[in-house]
Amino acid sequence: MTTSTPQVRTRVAPSPTGDPHIGTAYMALFNLAFAKSQGGQFILRVEDTDQARSTRESEQAIFDALHWLGLNYDEGPDVGGPCGPYRQSERLAIYKEECDKLIAAGHAYRDFSTPEQLDALRKQQTESGANPGYRGEFRISSEEAEKRAAAGEPHVIRLIVPSEGECVINDRLRGEIKFPWAQIDHQVLMKSDGFPTYHLANVVDDHLMGITHVIRGEEWISSAPKHRRLYDCFGWQMPELIHLPLLRNPDKSKLSKRKNPTSINYFKQAGYLPEALLNYLGLIAYSMPDASEMFDLSQMIASFDIGRVSLGGPVFDMAKLAWLNGRWMREKQSADDLLERLKSWMLNDDTWRRILPLVQPRAEKLSDIVPMSAYLFADMPQYDAALLIPKGLDGERVATLIRIILWEFEKMRSWSGEQAKNSLNAIAEKESVKLRDLLAPIFVAISGAPVALPLFETMEIIGADMTRRRLAHALAKLAETGFELKGKKLKKLEEEYQKSYGR
Ligand code: GLU
């Protein structure tokens, strides 16, 4: 008798909150390369169970970014497939049904403990040096729980885990990882609003979507025991786990937008070639069997071996990426190819139709137009940091204001010059700073000069991601001149910001 091995199926499961993250592309690349190298399938699942933070704009941006990079998936919310829906918010009935089975089998329970009870417990645990976490301390009998639930009392559903012994996880790259069960708490599976948590939805979906290999970031290793437990309680086979090393800033900290661009849209707007960006994401975490530095997706797939992933933290180095991109432009593109790239990037009629109304009132000759518009096509503008500090403000105040603007801009769900303007007006008022003083440094940060085309239209043309990058670049320039917001000062500012602006 022959046993057929199931077809390899992998997935990337981003949460659609904020910009399409470079980490999503990195995970997608390795999931896709692994699946395709074995004749399998690669799936996109949208994990949008955080209702407050998930948006359709952000989801669309993920689809667009993955398609731009050529990381095409066989199944997903926008392409369909046999295991849909591929959006978790559309699968609530499935999670409820599976969760009810866990309750019926005695693996999970309805929990009515209050935030005050949980706070008191945490305090007591910290004081006595016990492992923090909730392990059913306020659990009530199931009869009473069912009664209170039937009466409509809000509650969560939690998973029971063993109180002693060890949970052993196998990771393809890291081998056995052991966790004492006593350190694992009774994870919430279902929130009081009827939405599942990541853990429940992720396990149920991976199973129902036939995922055979879970390739994800190492920050999820600590979730693996909860997942192991869920698979065991459901009686399902757990997919093989492969935790990839996280992308890092050059200082080795976890890649963050404060220190590095992280939005795929920024890389697109800055004119990186998608092939070069993919090549770079492959190169920093993986070595090709022939040690080549330049390779495309099909070459990576042809010889892919997940064992060649290096576990040392892959550092995302912009200078190295730019160097590799330059090589792609020189070695893999003819002049005609580049011309086509330029056209589909920004040098096209659509972009010029947006720019011309801005230059028309200002230009005297045709030859004025291109120099006047050059900074719209550039990456980071060059200027003297002193230009960022207008007469009425000092450097630290400017840095503080730019930081606040960046936070406000990061919160925006859609982007237009008009929205940017309204936001800046509101900030000026809230911070009691003259609009003129607030706009002067922003103008320089965006255009690289005190005189240029109108600010808000410029922001609209270069887009949200490039706008934010240029503001972050201005902050970095101010930091170099001694006006750095960091440590306690930054923390305090962030707290004040959250208090007065809300989340
Ligand atoms: N939604 C999770 C994320 O945003 C997915 C993690 C996983 O792959 O299991 O990274």
CSV table of C-alpha atoms and ligand atoms in Angstrom, one decimal, residues 11-15 45 47 198 202 206 214-217 219-220 227, ligand 1:
chain,number,residue,atom,x,y,z
A,11,ARG,CA,0.2,30.6,3.5
A,12,VAL,CA,1.0,34.1,4.4
A,13,ALA,CA,-1.5,35.6,6.9
A,14,PRO,CA,-1.0,39.3,7.3
A,15,SER,CA,-3.2,41.5,9.4
A,45,ARG,CA,-5.3,34.7,4.2
A,47,GLU,CA,-6.3,38.0,9.5
A,198,TYR,CA,-5.4,35.1,16.5
A,202,ASN,CA,-5.1,30.8,12.9
A,206,ASP,CA,-4.6,26.4,8.9
A,214,VAL,CA,3.5,27.1,8.7
A,215,ILE,CA,6.4,29.4,7.8
A,216,ARG,CA,6.2,32.5,9.9
A,217,GLY,CA,8.3,34.9,11.9
A,219,GLU,CA,8.0,36.2,17.2
A,220,TRP,CA,5.3,33.5,17.0
A,227,HIS,CA,-1.4,26.0,19.0
B,1,GLU,N1,-1.6,37.5,11.5
B,1,GLU,C1,-0.3,37.0,11.9
B,1,GLU,C2,0.7,38.2,11.5
B,1,GLU,O1,0.2,39.2,11.3
B,1,GLU,C3,0.1,35.7,11.3
B,1,GLU,C4,1.2,35.0,11.9
B,1,GLU,C5,1.2,33.6,11.4
B,1,GLU,O2,1.8,33.4,10.3
B,1,GLU,O3,0.8,32.6,12.0
B,1,GLU,O4,1.9,38.0,11.4
